[in-house]
Amino acid sequence: MPAGPKSTLRDVVAVLDELYDPRTAEPWDAVGTILGDLDAEVGRVLLAVDPVQAVADEAVALDVDLVVTHHPLWLSGVTALPASDPKGRVAHTLLSNAIALHTCHTNADIPPRGVSAAMADALGLVESRPLQPATDPGPDLWTVFVPRDDADAVLAAMHAAGAGHHDGYDQVAFRWPGTGQFRPLAGADPAIGRIGELEHVEEVALRLVAAPGVREQVRAAMVAAHPYEVVAYDVVVGQPVPSDRGTGRIGRLPEPMPLAAFAQHVREALPAHGGATRLAGDPDRLVETVGLCGGSGDFLLGVATAAGADVYVTSDLKHHVVSEHLERSDACAVIDVPHWAAEWTWLPVAAAALTERLGATVVPQVSTLVTDPWTVSLVHPHSSSTDHPLDHRSPR
């Protein structure tokens, strides 16, 4: 364990949540802290793809305080946790050794330092960008009318609730003076004016932006600080804006190469494994623009073709999906790689991010255990595959 100041699990989770926002995970997913005390100190962190027993045993042997995995331990609720169950045994091993478990799954797929971006870097792609870009909701535009003498208090309350942040600045606002008028009716309880009499008040119009996620907090703070019984305000919902996040990546090779040579390059660039690297398409076809998706990415085959990819690299492709894809006259070539190997490329990136943000307070280590379920890949003697018949190398 590192000497000197230490981070807590809460500190580590805060960094991971900033990089891999759990709010962007798919609805069916189970991400976040699975096991552990957020106030416990964390010195050593082990990063792995799968929360399996071999990884739990490795965590114990390395005396780590936290395991960060890409895949969740559970994707559905459980009502019992017996050690006789494989997943229960993992949980018992970690808990009995005071080791926490945190998962970044689909929330780690789409950010700039996510799984597909890491895979693109591992393959040496340049100028990579999201294959299917995401959009972020545009900021809300608030306009609030308030008596001149109360403007500072209302503005301060809205800023404290999260409004007024814009491109590296905070407490941003615009104000202009004017005259408001109203006539209180029977039953009203006006802060200014009398029932049945037309009132004119020197007011200020405040205009400021706020993220949609803090809309209710801003509204509540504004209403609480405002002197009027009924507050006059507008909220204009912003239009979606382009994002640097997205599903998959597309980029280009520094130099074009034949598809067969690129498949060999892919196999050598990813950590070694016992599974197969499969190629669909003309081995002599020159490829330069590469689309990819870490994990199971068959749903982006058509997107890759439409984006101009010469070849698309992903995992878990099925016979009929690829067969039907190749029937298209404009179909890109396809390379299928083991799921584990593609996603392992993210682990060093996440480890580096923890070091950048938390310094020497944590020591991250990337697991080199091959937890891909396929242990041996055999090639038919008449195959044109570029794979060797057997491959038992360890990941780099």
mmCIF file of C-alpha atoms in Angstrom:
data_model
loop_
_atom_site.group_PDB
_atom_site.id
_atom_site.type_symbol
_atom_site.label_atom_id
_atom_site.label_comp_id
_atom_site.label_asym_id
_atom_site.label_seq_id
_atom_site.Cartn_x
_atom_site.Cartn_y
_atom_site.Cartn_z
ATOM 1 C CA MET A 1 0.000 0.000 0.000
ATOM 2 C CA PRO A 2 1.383 3.461 -0.830
ATOM 3 C CA ALA A 3 2.781 5.498 2.058
ATOM 4 C CA GLY A 4 1.509 8.962 2.905
ATOM 5 C CA PRO A 5 -1.957 10.369 2.166
ATOM 6 C CA LYS A 6 -4.524 7.925 0.890
ATOM 7 C CA SER A 7 -7.723 8.289 -1.061
ATOM 8 C CA THR A 8 -11.036 6.850 0.023
ATOM 9 C CA LEU A 9 -13.311 4.700 -2.073
ATOM 10 C CA ARG A 10 -15.531 7.770 -2.357
ATOM 11 C CA ASP A 11 -12.630 9.711 -3.929
ATOM 12 C CA VAL A 12 -11.926 6.975 -6.466
ATOM 13 C CA VAL A 13 -15.607 6.598 -7.347
ATOM 14 C CA ALA A 14 -15.899 10.368 -7.840
ATOM 15 C CA VAL A 15 -13.114 10.240 -10.439
ATOM 16 C CA LEU A 16 -14.616 7.232 -12.201
ATOM 17 C CA ASP A 17 -18.080 8.798 -12.208
ATOM 18 C CA GLU A 18 -16.691 11.994 -13.715
ATOM 19 C CA LEU A 19 -14.942 10.078 -16.487
ATOM 20 C CA TYR A 20 -17.657 7.456 -16.953
ATOM 21 C CA ASP A 21 -20.915 9.063 -15.909
ATOM 22 C CA PRO A 22 -23.221 6.333 -14.518
ATOM 23 C CA ARG A 23 -26.219 8.324 -15.789
ATOM 24 C CA THR A 24 -25.173 7.401 -19.344
ATOM 25 C CA ALA A 25 -25.375 3.650 -18.691
ATOM 26 C CA GLU A 26 -28.049 1.654 -20.475
ATOM 27 C CA PRO A 27 -31.272 1.203 -18.453
ATOM 28 C CA TRP A 28 -30.721 -2.552 -18.160
ATOM 29 C CA ASP A 29 -27.154 -2.185 -16.896
ATOM 30 C CA ALA A 30 -25.828 -2.471 -13.339
ATOM 31 C CA VAL A 31 -22.925 -0.073 -12.821
ATOM 32 C CA GLY A 32 -21.384 1.678 -9.852
ATOM 33 C CA THR A 33 -20.105 0.450 -6.501
ATOM 34 C CA ILE A 34 -21.226 -3.140 -6.008
ATOM 35 C CA LEU A 35 -19.353 -3.904 -2.777
ATOM 36 C CA GLY A 36 -17.516 -1.737 -0.289
ATOM 37 C CA ASP A 37 -17.559 1.118 2.206
ATOM 38 C CA LEU A 38 -17.278 4.527 0.512
ATOM 39 C CA ASP A 39 -15.390 5.905 3.508
ATOM 40 C CA ALA A 40 -12.772 3.144 3.512
ATOM 41 C CA GLU A 41 -9.226 3.991 2.454
ATOM 42 C CA VAL A 42 -8.075 2.800 -0.952
ATOM 43 C CA GLY A 43 -4.380 2.398 -1.700
ATOM 44 C CA ARG A 44 -4.146 -0.303 -4.359
ATOM 45 C CA VAL A 45 -6.603 -0.796 -7.220
ATOM 46 C CA LEU A 46 -6.815 -3.770 -9.574
ATOM 47 C CA LEU A 47 -8.515 -3.264 -12.940
ATOM 48 C CA ALA A 48 -9.920 -6.250 -14.862
ATOM 49 C CA VAL A 49 -12.526 -7.035 -17.491
ATOM 50 C CA ASP A 50 -14.442 -9.774 -15.663
ATOM 51 C CA PRO A 51 -15.411 -10.113 -11.974
ATOM 52 C CA VAL A 52 -14.623 -13.835 -11.879
ATOM 53 C CA GLN A 53 -13.052 -15.934 -9.150
ATOM 54 C CA ALA A 54 -9.576 -15.851 -10.693
ATOM 55 C CA VAL A 55 -9.628 -12.052 -10.551
ATOM 56 C CA ALA A 56 -10.906 -12.091 -6.970
ATOM 57 C CA ASP A 57 -8.086 -14.451 -5.995
ATOM 58 C CA GLU A 58 -5.581 -12.206 -7.769
ATOM 59 C CA ALA A 59 -6.924 -9.204 -5.844
ATOM 60 C CA VAL A 60 -6.377 -11.036 -2.566
ATOM 61 C CA ALA A 61 -2.854 -12.093 -3.553
ATOM 62 C CA LEU A 62 -1.974 -8.506 -4.522
ATOM 63 C CA ASP A 63 -3.500 -7.106 -1.320
ATOM 64 C CA VAL A 64 -5.593 -4.520 -3.171
ATOM 65 C CA ASP A 65 -8.389 -2.469 -1.644
ATOM 66 C CA LEU A 66 -10.551 -2.125 -4.743
ATOM 67 C CA VAL A 67 -11.284 -4.066 -7.926
ATOM 68 C CA VAL A 68 -12.643 -2.100 -10.884
ATOM 69 C CA THR A 69 -14.171 -4.294 -13.580
ATOM 70 C CA HIS A 70 -15.796 -3.567 -16.897
ATOM 71 C CA HIS A 71 -18.399 -6.299 -16.678
ATOM 72 C CA PRO A 72 -20.914 -6.306 -13.799
ATOM 73 C CA LEU A 73 -21.010 -9.075 -11.226
ATOM 74 C CA TRP A 74 -24.806 -9.169 -11.523
ATOM 75 C CA LEU A 75 -27.181 -7.803 -14.151
ATOM 76 C CA SER A 76 -30.299 -8.598 -12.156
ATOM 77 C CA GLY A 77 -31.332 -8.649 -8.527
ATOM 78 C CA VAL A 78 -30.467 -11.480 -6.168
ATOM 79 C CA THR A 79 -32.174 -12.654 -2.982
ATOM 80 C CA ALA A 80 -29.380 -14.867 -1.691
ATOM 81 C CA LEU A 81 -25.582 -14.774 -1.660
ATOM 82 C CA PRO A 82 -24.349 -18.315 -0.938
ATOM 83 C CA ALA A 83 -20.638 -18.986 -1.337
ATOM 84 C CA SER A 84 -21.563 -22.161 -3.222
ATOM 85 C CA ASP A 85 -22.739 -19.979 -6.124
ATOM 86 C CA PRO A 86 -19.869 -18.791 -8.398
ATOM 87 C CA LYS A 87 -20.867 -15.139 -8.190
ATOM 88 C CA GLY A 88 -21.619 -15.451 -4.487
ATOM 89 C CA ARG A 89 -18.171 -16.908 -3.969
ATOM 90 C CA VAL A 90 -16.593 -13.905 -5.698
ATOM 91 C CA ALA A 91 -18.532 -11.579 -3.417
ATOM 92 C CA HIS A 92 -17.571 -13.576 -0.304
ATOM 93 C CA THR A 93 -13.899 -13.588 -1.304
ATOM 94 C CA LEU A 94 -13.819 -9.839 -1.801
ATOM 95 C CA LEU A 95 -15.869 -8.930 1.257
ATOM 96 C CA SER A 96 -13.971 -11.238 3.606
ATOM 97 C CA ASN A 97 -10.753 -9.509 2.520
ATOM 98 C CA ALA A 98 -12.192 -5.971 2.744
ATOM 99 C CA ILE A 99 -11.906 -5.483 -1.019
ATOM 100 C CA ALA A 100 -14.437 -3.229 -2.724
ATOM 101 C CA LEU A 101 -15.858 -3.809 -6.211
ATOM 102 C CA HIS A 102 -16.858 -1.091 -8.676
ATOM 103 C CA THR A 103 -18.145 -1.542 -12.233
ATOM 104 C CA CYS A 104 -17.952 0.763 -15.263
ATOM 105 C CA HIS A 105 -19.778 -1.000 -18.103
ATOM 106 C CA THR A 106 -21.925 0.710 -20.733
ATOM 107 C CA ASN A 107 -21.135 4.059 -19.119
ATOM 108 C CA ALA A 108 -17.493 3.382 -20.100
ATOM 109 C CA ASP A 109 -18.345 2.571 -23.712
ATOM 110 C CA ILE A 110 -19.092 6.039 -25.062
ATOM 111 C CA PRO A 111 -16.773 8.663 -23.469
ATOM 112 C CA PRO A 112 -13.625 9.992 -25.188
ATOM 113 C CA ARG A 113 -11.479 7.821 -22.883
ATOM 114 C CA GLY A 114 -13.818 4.869 -23.084
ATOM 115 C CA VAL A 115 -13.564 1.328 -24.366
ATOM 116 C CA SER A 116 -13.923 1.960 -28.104
ATOM 117 C CA ALA A 117 -11.586 4.966 -27.992
ATOM 118 C CA ALA A 118 -8.983 2.859 -26.185
ATOM 119 C CA MET A 119 -9.368 0.110 -28.781
ATOM 120 C CA ALA A 120 -8.911 2.644 -31.595
ATOM 121 C CA ASP A 121 -5.702 3.863 -29.987
ATOM 122 C CA ALA A 122 -4.474 0.292 -29.535
ATOM 123 C CA LEU A 123 -4.993 -0.349 -33.253
ATOM 124 C CA GLY A 124 -3.060 2.808 -34.118
ATOM 125 C CA LEU A 125 -5.935 4.718 -35.703
ATOM 126 C CA VAL A 126 -5.503 8.442 -36.235
ATOM 127 C CA GLU A 127 -8.166 11.150 -36.184
ATOM 128 C CA SER A 128 -10.641 8.778 -34.547
ATOM 129 C CA ARG A 129 -14.076 10.061 -33.590
ATOM 130 C CA PRO A 130 -17.376 8.519 -32.491
ATOM 131 C CA LEU A 131 -18.895 6.241 -35.109
ATOM 132 C CA GLN A 132 -22.403 7.019 -33.886
ATOM 133 C CA PRO A 133 -22.078 10.393 -32.141
ATOM 134 C CA ALA A 134 -24.174 11.157 -29.101
ATOM 135 C CA THR A 135 -25.829 14.495 -28.485
ATOM 136 C CA ASP A 136 -25.981 16.355 -25.221
ATOM 137 C CA PRO A 137 -29.088 18.283 -24.224
ATOM 138 C CA GLY A 138 -28.564 21.980 -24.699
ATOM 139 C CA PRO A 139 -28.679 24.242 -21.631
ATOM 140 C CA ASP A 140 -31.938 25.668 -20.367
ATOM 141 C CA LEU A 141 -32.305 29.423 -20.819
ATOM 142 C CA TRP A 142 -33.919 31.043 -17.793
ATOM 143 C CA THR A 143 -35.512 34.489 -17.684
ATOM 144 C CA VAL A 144 -36.765 35.685 -14.286
ATOM 145 C CA PHE A 145 -38.449 39.002 -13.469
ATOM 146 C CA VAL A 146 -37.672 40.270 -9.970
ATOM 147 C CA PRO A 147 -37.895 43.582 -8.057
ATOM 148 C CA ARG A 148 -34.651 45.526 -8.481
ATOM 149 C CA ASP A 149 -33.702 45.415 -4.794
ATOM 150 C CA ASP A 150 -34.111 41.608 -4.661
ATOM 151 C CA ALA A 151 -32.244 40.778 -7.887
ATOM 152 C CA ASP A 152 -28.897 39.994 -6.251
ATOM 153 C CA ALA A 153 -30.446 37.596 -3.740
ATOM 154 C CA VAL A 154 -32.454 35.709 -6.377
ATOM 155 C CA LEU A 155 -29.456 35.513 -8.696
ATOM 156 C CA ALA A 156 -27.197 34.238 -5.907
ATOM 157 C CA ALA A 157 -29.716 31.535 -5.011
ATOM 158 C CA MET A 158 -29.964 30.350 -8.620
ATOM 159 C CA HIS A 159 -26.187 30.324 -8.991
ATOM 160 C CA ALA A 160 -25.849 28.313 -5.776
ATOM 161 C CA ALA A 161 -28.332 25.784 -7.187
ATOM 162 C CA GLY A 162 -26.155 25.214 -10.272
ATOM 163 C CA ALA A 163 -27.246 27.843 -12.789
ATOM 164 C CA GLY A 164 -24.838 30.166 -14.576
ATOM 165 C CA HIS A 165 -22.126 27.666 -15.552
ATOM 166 C CA HIS A 166 -20.992 28.143 -19.150
ATOM 167 C CA ASP A 167 -17.826 26.949 -20.938
ATOM 168 C CA GLY A 168 -15.395 27.257 -18.048
ATOM 169 C CA TYR A 169 -17.112 30.166 -16.287
ATOM 170 C CA ASP A 170 -19.543 30.327 -13.397
ATOM 171 C CA GLN A 171 -21.909 32.962 -11.978
ATOM 172 C CA VAL A 172 -22.742 33.940 -15.564
ATOM 173 C CA ALA A 173 -25.863 36.116 -15.998
ATOM 174 C CA PHE A 174 -27.303 39.074 -17.884
ATOM 175 C CA ARG A 175 -29.691 41.633 -16.436
ATOM 176 C CA TRP A 176 -31.632 44.546 -17.775
ATOM 177 C CA PRO A 177 -34.007 46.986 -16.048
ATOM 178 C CA GLY A 178 -37.663 47.588 -16.796
ATOM 179 C CA THR A 179 -41.043 48.216 -15.270
ATOM 180 C CA GLY A 180 -43.356 45.416 -14.247
ATOM 181 C CA GLN A 181 -47.070 45.840 -13.672
ATOM 182 C CA PHE A 182 -49.810 43.764 -12.093
ATOM 183 C CA ARG A 183 -53.123 44.120 -10.238
ATOM 184 C CA PRO A 184 -53.711 41.827 -7.275
ATOM 185 C CA LEU A 185 -57.164 40.212 -7.286
ATOM 186 C CA ALA A 186 -59.313 39.070 -4.385
ATOM 187 C CA GLY A 187 -57.654 36.187 -2.546
ATOM 188 C CA ALA A 188 -54.109 37.155 -3.522
ATOM 189 C CA ASP A 189 -51.443 37.929 -0.926
ATOM 190 C CA PRO A 190 -49.170 40.395 -2.723
ATOM 191 C CA ALA A 191 -45.708 41.267 -1.382
ATOM 192 C CA ILE A 192 -46.096 44.651 -3.094
ATOM 193 C CA GLY A 193 -49.329 46.528 -3.888
ATOM 194 C CA ARG A 194 -52.990 46.449 -2.815
ATOM 195 C CA ILE A 195 -55.934 44.266 -3.838
ATOM 196 C CA GLY A 196 -57.707 45.721 -6.865
ATOM 197 C CA GLU A 197 -55.110 48.430 -7.564
ATOM 198 C CA LEU A 198 -52.763 48.452 -10.587
ATOM 199 C CA GLU A 199 -49.177 48.425 -9.390
ATOM 200 C CA HIS A 200 -45.979 49.411 -11.238
ATOM 201 C CA VAL A 201 -42.647 48.118 -9.922
ATOM 202 C CA GLU A 202 -39.047 48.764 -10.936
ATOM 203 C CA GLU A 203 -37.892 45.271 -11.876
ATOM 204 C CA VAL A 204 -34.878 43.547 -13.334
ATOM 205 C CA ALA A 205 -35.018 40.743 -15.878
ATOM 206 C CA LEU A 206 -32.359 38.132 -15.120
ATOM 207 C CA ARG A 207 -31.243 35.782 -17.874
ATOM 208 C CA LEU A 208 -28.943 32.839 -17.258
ATOM 209 C CA VAL A 209 -28.314 29.288 -18.436
ATOM 210 C CA ALA A 210 -28.443 26.032 -16.488
ATOM 211 C CA ALA A 211 -28.019 22.363 -17.276
ATOM 212 C CA PRO A 212 -31.287 20.425 -17.641
ATOM 213 C CA GLY A 213 -30.218 18.112 -14.838
ATOM 214 C CA VAL A 214 -30.472 20.897 -12.240
ATOM 215 C CA ARG A 215 -33.742 22.362 -13.533
ATOM 216 C CA GLU A 216 -35.834 21.553 -10.470
ATOM 217 C CA GLN A 217 -33.118 22.636 -8.021
ATOM 218 C CA VAL A 218 -32.792 25.981 -9.799
ATOM 219 C CA ARG A 219 -36.559 26.495 -9.888
ATOM 220 C CA ALA A 220 -36.937 25.706 -6.196
ATOM 221 C CA ALA A 221 -34.078 28.022 -5.213
ATOM 222 C CA MET A 222 -35.435 30.822 -7.384
ATOM 223 C CA VAL A 223 -38.951 30.558 -5.951
ATOM 224 C CA ALA A 224 -37.657 30.397 -2.364
ATOM 225 C CA ALA A 225 -35.530 33.539 -2.776
ATOM 226 C CA HIS A 226 -38.100 35.536 -4.736
ATOM 227 C CA PRO A 227 -40.319 37.967 -2.783
ATOM 228 C CA TYR A 228 -43.375 37.580 -5.014
ATOM 229 C CA GLU A 229 -46.234 35.210 -4.252
ATOM 230 C CA VAL A 230 -46.375 34.256 -7.944
ATOM 231 C CA VAL A 231 -43.073 34.420 -9.802
ATOM 232 C CA ALA A 232 -42.965 35.403 -13.470
ATOM 233 C CA TYR A 233 -40.297 33.390 -15.277
ATOM 234 C CA ASP A 234 -39.624 31.533 -18.516
ATOM 235 C CA VAL A 235 -37.563 28.403 -19.174
ATOM 236 C CA VAL A 236 -36.609 27.697 -22.772
ATOM 237 C CA VAL A 237 -35.338 24.141 -23.261
ATOM 238 C CA GLY A 238 -32.146 24.123 -25.317
ATOM 239 C CA GLN A 239 -31.640 22.236 -28.551
ATOM 240 C CA PRO A 240 -29.380 19.136 -28.493
ATOM 241 C CA VAL A 241 -25.736 19.941 -29.179
ATOM 242 C CA PRO A 242 -22.988 17.748 -30.686
ATOM 243 C CA SER A 243 -20.925 15.754 -28.208
ATOM 244 C CA ASP A 244 -17.472 14.190 -28.150
ATOM 245 C CA ARG A 245 -19.133 11.051 -26.799
ATOM 246 C CA GLY A 246 -20.631 8.306 -28.900
ATOM 247 C CA THR A 247 -20.901 4.614 -29.650
ATOM 248 C CA GLY A 248 -17.998 2.973 -31.458
ATOM 249 C CA ARG A 249 -15.188 4.845 -33.190
ATOM 250 C CA ILE A 250 -14.075 5.493 -36.746
ATOM 251 C CA GLY A 251 -10.632 6.602 -37.835
ATOM 252 C CA ARG A 252 -7.996 5.832 -40.388
ATOM 253 C CA LEU A 253 -4.751 3.940 -40.607
ATOM 254 C CA PRO A 254 -1.601 6.006 -41.206
ATOM 255 C CA GLU A 255 -1.074 3.961 -44.381
ATOM 256 C CA PRO A 256 -3.513 1.692 -46.264
ATOM 257 C CA MET A 257 -2.834 -2.029 -46.086
ATOM 258 C CA PRO A 258 -4.416 -5.232 -47.400
ATOM 259 C CA LEU A 259 -7.268 -6.568 -45.296
ATOM 260 C CA ALA A 260 -5.359 -9.768 -44.439
ATOM 261 C CA ALA A 261 -2.383 -7.747 -43.196
ATOM 262 C CA PHE A 262 -4.676 -5.517 -41.167
ATOM 263 C CA ALA A 263 -6.322 -8.574 -39.573
ATOM 264 C CA GLN A 264 -2.846 -9.756 -38.565
ATOM 265 C CA HIS A 265 -2.122 -6.274 -37.192
ATOM 266 C CA VAL A 266 -5.324 -6.381 -35.151
ATOM 267 C CA ARG A 267 -4.468 -9.768 -33.681
ATOM 268 C CA GLU A 268 -1.017 -8.569 -32.663
ATOM 269 C CA ALA A 269 -2.215 -5.200 -31.307
ATOM 270 C CA LEU A 270 -4.782 -6.729 -28.943
ATOM 271 C CA PRO A 271 -3.742 -8.745 -25.882
ATOM 272 C CA ALA A 272 -3.135 -12.382 -26.726
ATOM 273 C CA HIS A 273 -5.859 -14.903 -26.044
ATOM 274 C CA GLY A 274 -7.031 -18.354 -26.993
ATOM 275 C CA GLY A 275 -9.912 -17.172 -29.164
ATOM 276 C CA ALA A 276 -10.083 -16.555 -32.880
ATOM 277 C CA THR A 277 -9.631 -13.419 -34.959
ATOM 278 C CA ARG A 278 -11.987 -13.908 -37.922
ATOM 279 C CA LEU A 279 -12.041 -12.051 -41.220
ATOM 280 C CA ALA A 280 -14.963 -11.619 -43.638
ATOM 281 C CA GLY A 281 -14.184 -10.056 -46.991
ATOM 282 C CA ASP A 282 -11.551 -10.068 -49.710
ATOM 283 C CA PRO A 283 -8.164 -10.560 -47.980
ATOM 284 C CA ASP A 284 -6.455 -8.487 -50.715
ATOM 285 C CA ARG A 285 -8.807 -5.509 -50.355
ATOM 286 C CA LEU A 286 -6.970 -2.327 -49.330
ATOM 287 C CA VAL A 287 -8.314 -0.824 -46.123
ATOM 288 C CA GLU A 288 -7.644 2.591 -44.623
ATOM 289 C CA THR A 289 -10.803 3.819 -42.882
ATOM 290 C CA VAL A 290 -11.591 1.629 -39.886
ATOM 291 C CA GLY A 291 -14.780 1.474 -37.852
ATOM 292 C CA LEU A 292 -14.884 -0.421 -34.595
ATOM 293 C CA CYS A 293 -16.850 -1.075 -31.434
ATOM 294 C CA GLY A 294 -15.506 -2.625 -28.255
ATOM 295 C CA GLY A 295 -17.685 -5.490 -27.113
ATOM 296 C CA SER A 296 -20.708 -6.750 -29.037
ATOM 297 C CA GLY A 297 -21.208 -4.307 -31.907
ATOM 298 C CA ASP A 298 -23.241 -6.017 -34.630
ATOM 299 C CA PHE A 299 -25.834 -3.210 -34.427
ATOM 300 C CA LEU A 300 -23.305 -0.781 -35.962
ATOM 301 C CA LEU A 301 -22.476 -2.770 -39.102
ATOM 302 C CA GLY A 302 -24.727 -0.655 -41.284
ATOM 303 C CA VAL A 303 -23.577 2.540 -39.587
ATOM 304 C CA ALA A 304 -19.939 1.650 -40.301
ATOM 305 C CA THR A 305 -20.697 1.073 -43.981
ATOM 306 C CA ALA A 306 -22.659 4.311 -44.253
ATOM 307 C CA ALA A 307 -19.805 6.200 -42.575
ATOM 308 C CA GLY A 308 -17.384 5.035 -45.255
ATOM 309 C CA ALA A 309 -15.483 2.410 -43.275
ATOM 310 C CA ASP A 310 -13.441 -0.044 -45.344
ATOM 311 C CA VAL A 311 -13.484 -2.525 -42.479
ATOM 312 C CA TYR A 312 -15.394 -2.847 -39.206
ATOM 313 C CA VAL A 313 -13.860 -4.503 -36.125
ATOM 314 C CA THR A 314 -16.002 -5.793 -33.256
ATOM 315 C CA SER A 315 -16.919 -8.946 -31.326
ATOM 316 C CA ASP A 316 -19.575 -11.650 -30.972
ATOM 317 C CA LEU A 317 -20.762 -11.517 -34.583
ATOM 318 C CA LYS A 318 -23.262 -14.149 -35.686
ATOM 319 C CA HIS A 319 -23.302 -16.064 -38.955
ATOM 320 C CA HIS A 320 -26.533 -14.645 -40.357
ATOM 321 C CA VAL A 321 -25.727 -11.061 -39.409
ATOM 322 C CA VAL A 322 -22.412 -11.105 -41.278
ATOM 323 C CA SER A 323 -23.780 -13.140 -44.180
ATOM 324 C CA GLU A 324 -26.623 -10.698 -44.783
ATOM 325 C CA HIS A 325 -24.274 -7.735 -44.384
ATOM 326 C CA LEU A 326 -21.883 -9.043 -47.040
ATOM 327 C CA GLU A 327 -24.747 -9.379 -49.539
ATOM 328 C CA ARG A 328 -24.802 -5.590 -49.813
ATOM 329 C CA SER A 329 -22.803 -4.220 -52.721
ATOM 330 C CA ASP A 330 -21.325 -1.461 -50.552
ATOM 331 C CA ALA A 331 -20.603 -3.638 -47.510
ATOM 332 C CA CYS A 332 -17.417 -3.006 -45.593
ATOM 333 C CA ALA A 333 -15.184 -5.919 -44.640
ATOM 334 C CA VAL A 334 -15.572 -7.334 -41.135
ATOM 335 C CA ILE A 335 -13.122 -8.535 -38.511
ATOM 336 C CA ASP A 336 -14.428 -10.357 -35.442
ATOM 337 C CA VAL A 337 -12.185 -10.372 -32.369
ATOM 338 C CA PRO A 338 -12.674 -11.882 -28.894
ATOM 339 C CA HIS A 339 -14.853 -9.733 -26.649
ATOM 340 C CA TRP A 340 -12.406 -9.843 -23.734
ATOM 341 C CA ALA A 341 -9.385 -8.805 -25.804
ATOM 342 C CA ALA A 342 -11.127 -5.778 -27.316
ATOM 343 C CA GLU A 343 -12.342 -4.479 -23.955
ATOM 344 C CA TRP A 344 -9.066 -5.177 -22.126
ATOM 345 C CA THR A 345 -7.523 -2.231 -24.026
ATOM 346 C CA TRP A 346 -9.558 0.126 -21.813
ATOM 347 C CA LEU A 347 -7.966 -1.028 -18.567
ATOM 348 C CA PRO A 348 -4.601 0.773 -18.975
ATOM 349 C CA VAL A 349 -6.458 3.940 -19.988
ATOM 350 C CA ALA A 350 -8.634 3.866 -16.868
ATOM 351 C CA ALA A 351 -5.583 3.086 -14.721
ATOM 352 C CA ALA A 352 -3.718 6.080 -16.157
ATOM 353 C CA ALA A 353 -6.747 8.303 -15.514
ATOM 354 C CA LEU A 354 -6.790 7.311 -11.840
ATOM 355 C CA THR A 355 -3.104 8.161 -11.520
ATOM 356 C CA GLU A 356 -3.609 11.504 -13.246
ATOM 357 C CA ARG A 357 -6.482 12.503 -10.982
ATOM 358 C CA LEU A 358 -5.404 10.983 -7.660
ATOM 359 C CA GLY A 359 -1.613 10.973 -7.947
ATOM 360 C CA ALA A 360 0.392 8.794 -5.596
ATOM 361 C CA THR A 361 -2.556 8.273 -3.244
ATOM 362 C CA VAL A 362 -3.532 5.208 -5.277
ATOM 363 C CA VAL A 363 -1.526 2.564 -7.117
ATOM 364 C CA PRO A 364 -3.561 1.082 -9.985
ATOM 365 C CA GLN A 365 -2.562 -2.233 -11.522
ATOM 366 C CA VAL A 366 -3.992 -3.856 -14.643
ATOM 367 C CA SER A 367 -4.784 -7.553 -14.440
ATOM 368 C CA THR A 368 -3.106 -9.661 -17.123
ATOM 369 C CA LEU A 369 -5.207 -12.731 -16.413
ATOM 370 C CA VAL A 370 -6.869 -13.953 -19.591
ATOM 371 C CA THR A 371 -10.508 -14.389 -18.549
ATOM 372 C CA ASP A 372 -11.832 -14.905 -22.063
ATOM 373 C CA PRO A 373 -13.883 -18.120 -21.906
ATOM 374 C CA TRP A 374 -12.361 -19.468 -25.131
ATOM 375 C CA THR A 375 -9.003 -21.061 -24.355
ATOM 376 C CA VAL A 376 -7.956 -22.628 -27.668
ATOM 377 C CA SER A 377 -8.622 -21.732 -31.301
ATOM 378 C CA LEU A 378 -8.162 -24.426 -33.952
ATOM 379 C CA VAL A 379 -7.841 -23.574 -37.638
ATOM 380 C CA HIS A 380 -8.944 -25.991 -40.354
ATOM 381 C CA PRO A 381 -5.913 -27.104 -42.430
ATOM 382 C CA HIS A 382 -7.541 -25.742 -45.609
ATOM 383 C CA SER A 383 -8.502 -22.411 -44.071
ATOM 384 C CA SER A 384 -7.163 -19.116 -45.433
ATOM 385 C CA SER A 385 -7.242 -17.606 -41.936
ATOM 386 C CA THR A 386 -4.303 -15.486 -40.858
ATOM 387 C CA ASP A 387 -4.422 -16.969 -37.327
ATOM 388 C CA HIS A 388 -1.969 -19.496 -36.043
ATOM 389 C CA PRO A 389 -3.575 -22.875 -35.204
ATOM 390 C CA LEU A 390 -2.937 -22.402 -31.472
ATOM 391 C CA ASP A 391 -2.223 -19.264 -29.514
ATOM 392 C CA HIS A 392 -1.533 -19.374 -25.778
ATOM 393 C CA ARG A 393 0.358 -16.110 -25.343
ATOM 394 C CA SER A 394 -0.252 -13.904 -22.327
ATOM 395 C CA PRO A 395 -1.541 -10.343 -22.714
ATOM 396 C CA ARG A 396 1.066 -7.644 -22.969
#
